[in-house]
Amino acid sequence: MFKVGLRVLAAALATAFAPSQAADGISGDVVKIGVLGDMSGMYSSGFSGPGAVAAVKMAVEDFGGSVLGKKIEVIFSDHQNKVDIASATARQWFDTADVDMITDLTNSSVALAVQKLAEDKGRITIATGPGAIDLTGKACTKYGVHYGYNTYALATGTASAIMKEGGDSWFILAADYAFGHALERDTSRVVTGMGGTVKKSLRVPLNTADYSSYLLQAQASGAKIIGLANGGTDTVNAIKQAHEFGIVAAGQRLAGMLILLSDVKSIGVDIAKDLHYTDGWYWDMDDASRNWKKRYLEFSRNAAPTAPHAAIYSATMAYLRAVREAGTDRADAVRAKLGAMKIDDFYAKGGAIRADGMLIHDMYLLKVKADGESEWDLSERVATIPGEQAYISPQASECAALK
């Protein structure tokens, strides 16, 4: 009688714990990563595109192709910089394709929408392409990670450096969507906080080809600095057209608040030389970065070795490590591991992911040079900005998770 009772109790316990034990494994017998980005538009060369997909696939290969004995699969899609397309794709990936984590998410409006959807679905997002600080501020989520840079750090680096050199009056041209608004706000914060003035800000429609009317207003303002709170081809077009109008030659200075190595190449060093910008990584910083860049160029068939491409590789490796250490791909367990680990690789030295989802790591002030010795030897590091200085403090953050 007693033995029968023990057997019944054991069976009951096994039944009670079976669901949680199953949940602790790998869902669907595969770890699936979705790269949702701009595959053909204005952000496709340096932030996102085939180069970002290549970086994720390279990380998966370097990790060994499997985790916890299960295959790692990578899928990708073009959101076309449209929130509705991105949201529909992400929903389908979560509901029917069993995607465990979505990364890239270049375009802040897209990232904000998908990050919220992912929270509702209990899935991880690791945004490497967008810049809006709101992703880890007032719109922070339980499972959202922002990995690489944000508007606060960009403004802290570039605007501070220019202000110290006497550039104390600004006219800002901002891309008219979430990212541009955030970068405009953070740039203004730094300028006014250091005693400067913002004479005026204009918001420019995304993907504008003709900047002439905006640049002429900035020129007429007499501001010492024309700040470009935009990115991708918007930044490239604005700088090239400012050069054509002779704005810099006449004495005003341009401040590209978000510039990538691929942008410098598109602009040309003859126009961009001596331009200062802030970034989260540069390929020529040390041997580890140079080695990664060399292999990445071979693996990606010469995609731009930009900071967002390096970041998405690093983020993929960190995610897979977290899955392995958690023993599951469940979002709660993986997010906990991501928050507990050090991100110490060629990309982020001694980095850590805070409770708000922000990766804290050093940022770098770079300057375009005119005498590079190779195709991508276009900039040099001027200064290192420690992570605790580059990013907003926990006390100042609007994220409820830090309160």
Tab-separated table of C-alpha atoms in Angstrom, residues 37 68 106 138 150 177 206 211 255 367:
chain	number	residue	atom	x	y	z
A	37	GLY	CA	16.338	45.558	-41.151
A	68	LEU	CA	22.618	23.025	-26.383
A	106	THR	CA	17.520	49.794	-37.942
A	138	LYS	CA	10.482	55.867	-21.476
A	150	ASN	CA	22.259	55.845	-28.870
A	177	TYR	CA	10.978	60.782	-37.147
A	206	LEU	CA	13.187	61.176	-44.138
A	211	TYR	CA	18.720	69.773	-48.930
A	255	ALA	CA	28.659	68.464	-37.347
A	367	LYS	CA	38.331	62.170	-37.104
